[in-house]
Coordinates of C-alpha atoms and ligand atoms in Angstrom, one line a residue:
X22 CA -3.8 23.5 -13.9
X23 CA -2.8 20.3 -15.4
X24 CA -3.4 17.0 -14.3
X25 CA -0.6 15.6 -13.0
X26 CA 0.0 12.0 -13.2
X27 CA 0.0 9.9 -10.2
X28 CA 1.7 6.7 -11.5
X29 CA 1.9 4.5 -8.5
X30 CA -2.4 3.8 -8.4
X31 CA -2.0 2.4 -12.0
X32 CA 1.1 0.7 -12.0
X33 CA 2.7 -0.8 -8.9
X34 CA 6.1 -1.6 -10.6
X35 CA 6.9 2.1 -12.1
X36 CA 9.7 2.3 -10.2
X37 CA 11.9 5.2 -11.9
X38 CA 10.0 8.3 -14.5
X39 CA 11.2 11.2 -16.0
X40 CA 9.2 14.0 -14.7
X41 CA 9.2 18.0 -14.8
X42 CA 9.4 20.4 -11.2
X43 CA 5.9 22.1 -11.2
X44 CA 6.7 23.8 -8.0
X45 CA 8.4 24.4 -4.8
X46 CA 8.6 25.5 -1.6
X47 CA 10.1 25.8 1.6
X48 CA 8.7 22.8 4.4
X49 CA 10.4 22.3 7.8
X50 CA 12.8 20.1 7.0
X51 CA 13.9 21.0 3.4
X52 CA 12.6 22.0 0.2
X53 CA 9.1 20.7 -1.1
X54 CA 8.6 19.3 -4.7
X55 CA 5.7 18.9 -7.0
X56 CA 6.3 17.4 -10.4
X57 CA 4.0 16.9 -13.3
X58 CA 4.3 13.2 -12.6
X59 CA 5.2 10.7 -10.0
X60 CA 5.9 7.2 -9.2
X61 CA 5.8 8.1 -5.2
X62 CA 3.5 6.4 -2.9
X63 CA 2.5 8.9 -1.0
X64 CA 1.5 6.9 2.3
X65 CA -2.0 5.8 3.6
X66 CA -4.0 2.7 4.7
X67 CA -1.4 1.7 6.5
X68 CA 1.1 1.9 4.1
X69 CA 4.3 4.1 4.5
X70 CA 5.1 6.4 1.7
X71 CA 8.0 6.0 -0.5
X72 CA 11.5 6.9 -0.6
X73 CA 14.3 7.5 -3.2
X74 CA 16.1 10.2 -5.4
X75 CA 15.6 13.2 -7.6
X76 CA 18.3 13.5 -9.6
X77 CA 18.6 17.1 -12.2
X78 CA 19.6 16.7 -15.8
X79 CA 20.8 19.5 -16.8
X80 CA 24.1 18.7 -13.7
X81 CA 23.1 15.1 -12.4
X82 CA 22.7 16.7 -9.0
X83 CA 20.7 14.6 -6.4
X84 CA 18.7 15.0 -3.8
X85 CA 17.1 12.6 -1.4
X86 CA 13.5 12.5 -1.3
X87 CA 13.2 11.8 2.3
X88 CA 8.8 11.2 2.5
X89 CA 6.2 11.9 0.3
X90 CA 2.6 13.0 1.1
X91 CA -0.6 13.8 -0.6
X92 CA -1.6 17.6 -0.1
X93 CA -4.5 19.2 -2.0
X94 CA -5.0 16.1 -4.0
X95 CA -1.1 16.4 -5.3
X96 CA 1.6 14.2 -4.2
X97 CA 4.3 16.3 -3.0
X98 CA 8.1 15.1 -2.6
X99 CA 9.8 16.1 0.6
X100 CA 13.9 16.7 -0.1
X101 CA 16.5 16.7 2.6
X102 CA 17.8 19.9 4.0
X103 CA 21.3 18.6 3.9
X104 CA 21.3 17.9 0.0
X105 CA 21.3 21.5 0.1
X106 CA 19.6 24.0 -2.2
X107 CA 16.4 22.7 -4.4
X108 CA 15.9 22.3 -8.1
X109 CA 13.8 25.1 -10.0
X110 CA 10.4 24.9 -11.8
X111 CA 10.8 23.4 -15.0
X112 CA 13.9 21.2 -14.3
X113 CA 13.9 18.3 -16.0
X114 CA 14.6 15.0 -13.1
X115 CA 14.4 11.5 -13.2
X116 CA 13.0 10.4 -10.0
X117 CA 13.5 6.8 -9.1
X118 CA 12.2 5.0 -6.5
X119 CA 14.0 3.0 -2.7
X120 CA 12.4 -0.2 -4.8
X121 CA 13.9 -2.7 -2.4
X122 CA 11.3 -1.2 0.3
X123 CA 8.6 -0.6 -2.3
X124 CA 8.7 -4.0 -3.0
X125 CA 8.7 -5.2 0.3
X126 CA 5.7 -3.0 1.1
X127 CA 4.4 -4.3 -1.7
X128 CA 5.0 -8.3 -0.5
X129 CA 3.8 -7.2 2.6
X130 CA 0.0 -5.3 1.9
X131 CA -0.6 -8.2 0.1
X132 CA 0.2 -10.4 2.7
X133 CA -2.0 -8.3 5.0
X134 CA -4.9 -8.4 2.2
X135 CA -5.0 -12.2 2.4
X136 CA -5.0 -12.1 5.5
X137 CA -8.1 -10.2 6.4
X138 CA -9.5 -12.3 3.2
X139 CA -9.1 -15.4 4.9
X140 CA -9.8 -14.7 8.1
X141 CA -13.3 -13.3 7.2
X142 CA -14.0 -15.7 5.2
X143 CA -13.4 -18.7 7.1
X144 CA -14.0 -16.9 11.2
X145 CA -16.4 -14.0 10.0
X146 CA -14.2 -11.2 11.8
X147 CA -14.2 -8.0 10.4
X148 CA -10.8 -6.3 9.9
X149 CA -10.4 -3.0 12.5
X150 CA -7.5 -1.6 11.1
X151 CA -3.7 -2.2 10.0
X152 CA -0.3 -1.2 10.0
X153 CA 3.3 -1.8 8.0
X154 CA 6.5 -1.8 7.6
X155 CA 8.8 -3.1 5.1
X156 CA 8.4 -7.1 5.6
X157 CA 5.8 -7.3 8.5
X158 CA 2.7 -6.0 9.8
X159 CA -0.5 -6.0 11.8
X160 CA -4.0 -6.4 11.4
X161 CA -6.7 -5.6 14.0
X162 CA -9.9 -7.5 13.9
X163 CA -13.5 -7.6 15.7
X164 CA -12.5 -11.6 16.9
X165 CA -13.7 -12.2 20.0
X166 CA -12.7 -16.0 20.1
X167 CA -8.9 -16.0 19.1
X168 CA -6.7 -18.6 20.4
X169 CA -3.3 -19.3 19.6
X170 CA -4.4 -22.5 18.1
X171 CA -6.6 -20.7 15.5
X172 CA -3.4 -18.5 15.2
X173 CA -1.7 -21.2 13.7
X174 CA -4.3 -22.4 11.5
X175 CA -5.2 -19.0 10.2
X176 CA -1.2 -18.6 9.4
X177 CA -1.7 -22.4 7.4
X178 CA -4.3 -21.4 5.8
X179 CA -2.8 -17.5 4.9
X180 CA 0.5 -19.6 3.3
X181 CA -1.9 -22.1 1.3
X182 CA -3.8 -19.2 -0.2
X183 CA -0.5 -16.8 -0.9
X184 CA 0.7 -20.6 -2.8
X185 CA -2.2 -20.9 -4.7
X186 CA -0.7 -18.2 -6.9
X187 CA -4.1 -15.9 -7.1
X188 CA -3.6 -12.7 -9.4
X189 CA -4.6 -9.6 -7.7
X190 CA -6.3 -7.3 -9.8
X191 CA -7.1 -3.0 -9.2
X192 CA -10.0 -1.5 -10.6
X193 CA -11.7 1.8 -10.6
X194 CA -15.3 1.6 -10.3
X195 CA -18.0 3.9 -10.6
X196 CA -19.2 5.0 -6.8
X197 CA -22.2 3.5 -7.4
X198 CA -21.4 -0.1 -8.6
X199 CA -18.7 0.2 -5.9
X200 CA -21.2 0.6 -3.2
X201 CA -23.3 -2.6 -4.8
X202 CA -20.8 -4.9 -3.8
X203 CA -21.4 -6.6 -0.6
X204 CA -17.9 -8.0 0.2
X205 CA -16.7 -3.8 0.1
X206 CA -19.1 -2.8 2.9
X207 CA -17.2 -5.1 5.3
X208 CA -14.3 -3.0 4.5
X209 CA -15.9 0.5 5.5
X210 CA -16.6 1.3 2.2
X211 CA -19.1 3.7 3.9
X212 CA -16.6 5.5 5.6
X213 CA -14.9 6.9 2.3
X214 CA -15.7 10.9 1.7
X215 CA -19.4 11.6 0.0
X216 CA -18.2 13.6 -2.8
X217 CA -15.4 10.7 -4.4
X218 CA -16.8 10.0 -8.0
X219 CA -14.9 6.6 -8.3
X220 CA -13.7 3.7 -6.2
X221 CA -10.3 2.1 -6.3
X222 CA -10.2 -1.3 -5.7
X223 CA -7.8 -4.4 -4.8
X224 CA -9.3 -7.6 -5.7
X225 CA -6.8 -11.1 -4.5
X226 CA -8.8 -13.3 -7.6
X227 CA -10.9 -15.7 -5.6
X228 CA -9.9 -14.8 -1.5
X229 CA -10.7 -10.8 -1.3
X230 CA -12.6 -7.8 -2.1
X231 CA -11.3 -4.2 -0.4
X232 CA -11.6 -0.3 -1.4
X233 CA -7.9 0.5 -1.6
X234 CA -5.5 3.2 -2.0
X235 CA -2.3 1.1 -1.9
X236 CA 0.2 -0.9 -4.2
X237 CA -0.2 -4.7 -4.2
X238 CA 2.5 -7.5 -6.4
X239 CA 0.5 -8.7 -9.5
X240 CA 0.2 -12.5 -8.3
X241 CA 0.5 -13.9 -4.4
X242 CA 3.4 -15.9 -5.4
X243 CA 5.4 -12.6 -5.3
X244 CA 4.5 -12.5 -1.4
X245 CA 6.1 -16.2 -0.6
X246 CA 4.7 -16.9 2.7
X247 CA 4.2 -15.2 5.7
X248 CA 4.9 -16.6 9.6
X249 CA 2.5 -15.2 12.3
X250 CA 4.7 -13.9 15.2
X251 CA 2.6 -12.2 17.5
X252 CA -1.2 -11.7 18.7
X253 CA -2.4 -9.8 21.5
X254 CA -6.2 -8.9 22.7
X255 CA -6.9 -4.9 22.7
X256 CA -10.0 -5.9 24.9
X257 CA -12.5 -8.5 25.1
X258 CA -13.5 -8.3 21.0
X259 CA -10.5 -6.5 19.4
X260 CA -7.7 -8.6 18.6
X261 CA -4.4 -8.4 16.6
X262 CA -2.2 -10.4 14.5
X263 CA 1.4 -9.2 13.6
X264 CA 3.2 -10.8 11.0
X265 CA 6.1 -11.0 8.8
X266 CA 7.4 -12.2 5.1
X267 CA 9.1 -15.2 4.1
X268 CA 11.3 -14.6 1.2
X269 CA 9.8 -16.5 -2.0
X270 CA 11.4 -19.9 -2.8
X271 CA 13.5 -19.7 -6.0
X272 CA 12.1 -22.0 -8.8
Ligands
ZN29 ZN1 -4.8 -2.3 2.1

């Protein structure tokens, strides 16, 4: 079988690809696609997967790729029953991308990334967990001594870092040198299945370090700024932060 190209872990901003229908089949909901190449997120870390179209060549019929999900190490395209019917193997498509909420997903894991890069490097709390939607989140932390002052500050202090214009950066690292970095293990590095050869990375230049499977904008100033609008204890240690976006300001 040929490798088939997963776009999204290389380049964040493929947002529409020519592609080729490897295979399909029925799902519960409508038919199922794989193509020999994506630009679909397929969801994970806490980031939904994509939306968008499929739309055929040969007739410039559409469909409405309604989710997409990683199965057997492909990325597979879930259409809507009500388009009706499916495209064949070996239709040509151009599949393009919902890239008003890719980007804001985008904006927002960011957001969330300098987050739990500030707060463990100024507090020392490790980050639990996470969650998104397009233009806000949460992030769960071991933090025992939250306040809502030190809410505020940490939000200062996210906004000064996101305004300092840091590049963030992926690389794929070898398992090994991966597993030498000390600012990964705080991450759960060790949690990540024995047999993976390589480790993807998200690095915010300067503010954070974290094993990643997600798309990130190229430079925090893409994010604009971010206003805290919730925390809540989940018991005496575990705490959470929920956030959302503030739309960069024009030049
Ligand atoms: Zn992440």
């Amino acid at each position: 079988m040929n490798v088939r190209e997963q776009l999204c872990y290389s380049d964040a901003y493929a947002r529409t690809i020519e592609a080729h229908v490897d295979t399909v089949t029925d799902g519960d909901a409508g038919p199922v696609v794989v193509l020999d190449r994506t630009v679909f997120y397929p969801g994970g870390g806490g980031q939904p997967a994509d939306r968008g179209t499929l739309l055929r060549a040969s007739d410039g019929r559409t469909w409405t790729v309604r989710a997409a999900r990683k199965a057997g190490g492909d990325i597979v395209h879930e259409l809507d029953l009500a388009d009706g019917g499916s495209p064949e193997v070996g239709d040509l498509v151009t599949i393009d991308l919902d890239w008003a909420r890719r980007y804001a997903l985008m904006r927002t894991h960011t957001a969330l990334h300098a987050l739990c890069g500030v707060v463990w490097r100024d507090y020392g709390a490790q980050v639990t967990g996470g969650n998104m939607e397009p233009g806000a989140g949460r992030m769960d932390f071991e933090f025992e001594r939250m306040s809502g002052d030190l809410v505020a500050e940490i939000e200062a202090r996210v906004n000064h870092e996101i305004a300092s214009k840091r590049d963030v950066r992926v690389n794929v690292l070898p398992r090994d040198e991966a597993f030498a970095i000390p600012d990964l293990i705080r991450t759960k590095i060790n949690l990540l299945p024995e047999g993976i050869p390589e480790v993807r990375t998200i690095e915010i230049v300067g503010l954070d370090l974290q094993a990643d499977g997600g798309t990130h904008v190229a430079n925090t100033s893409e994010v604009g700024g971010i206003r805290v609008t919730g925390y809540e204890s989940k018991g005496r240690i575990n705490k959470r932060i929920r956030l959302e976006l503030l739309d960069p300001i024009a030049d």
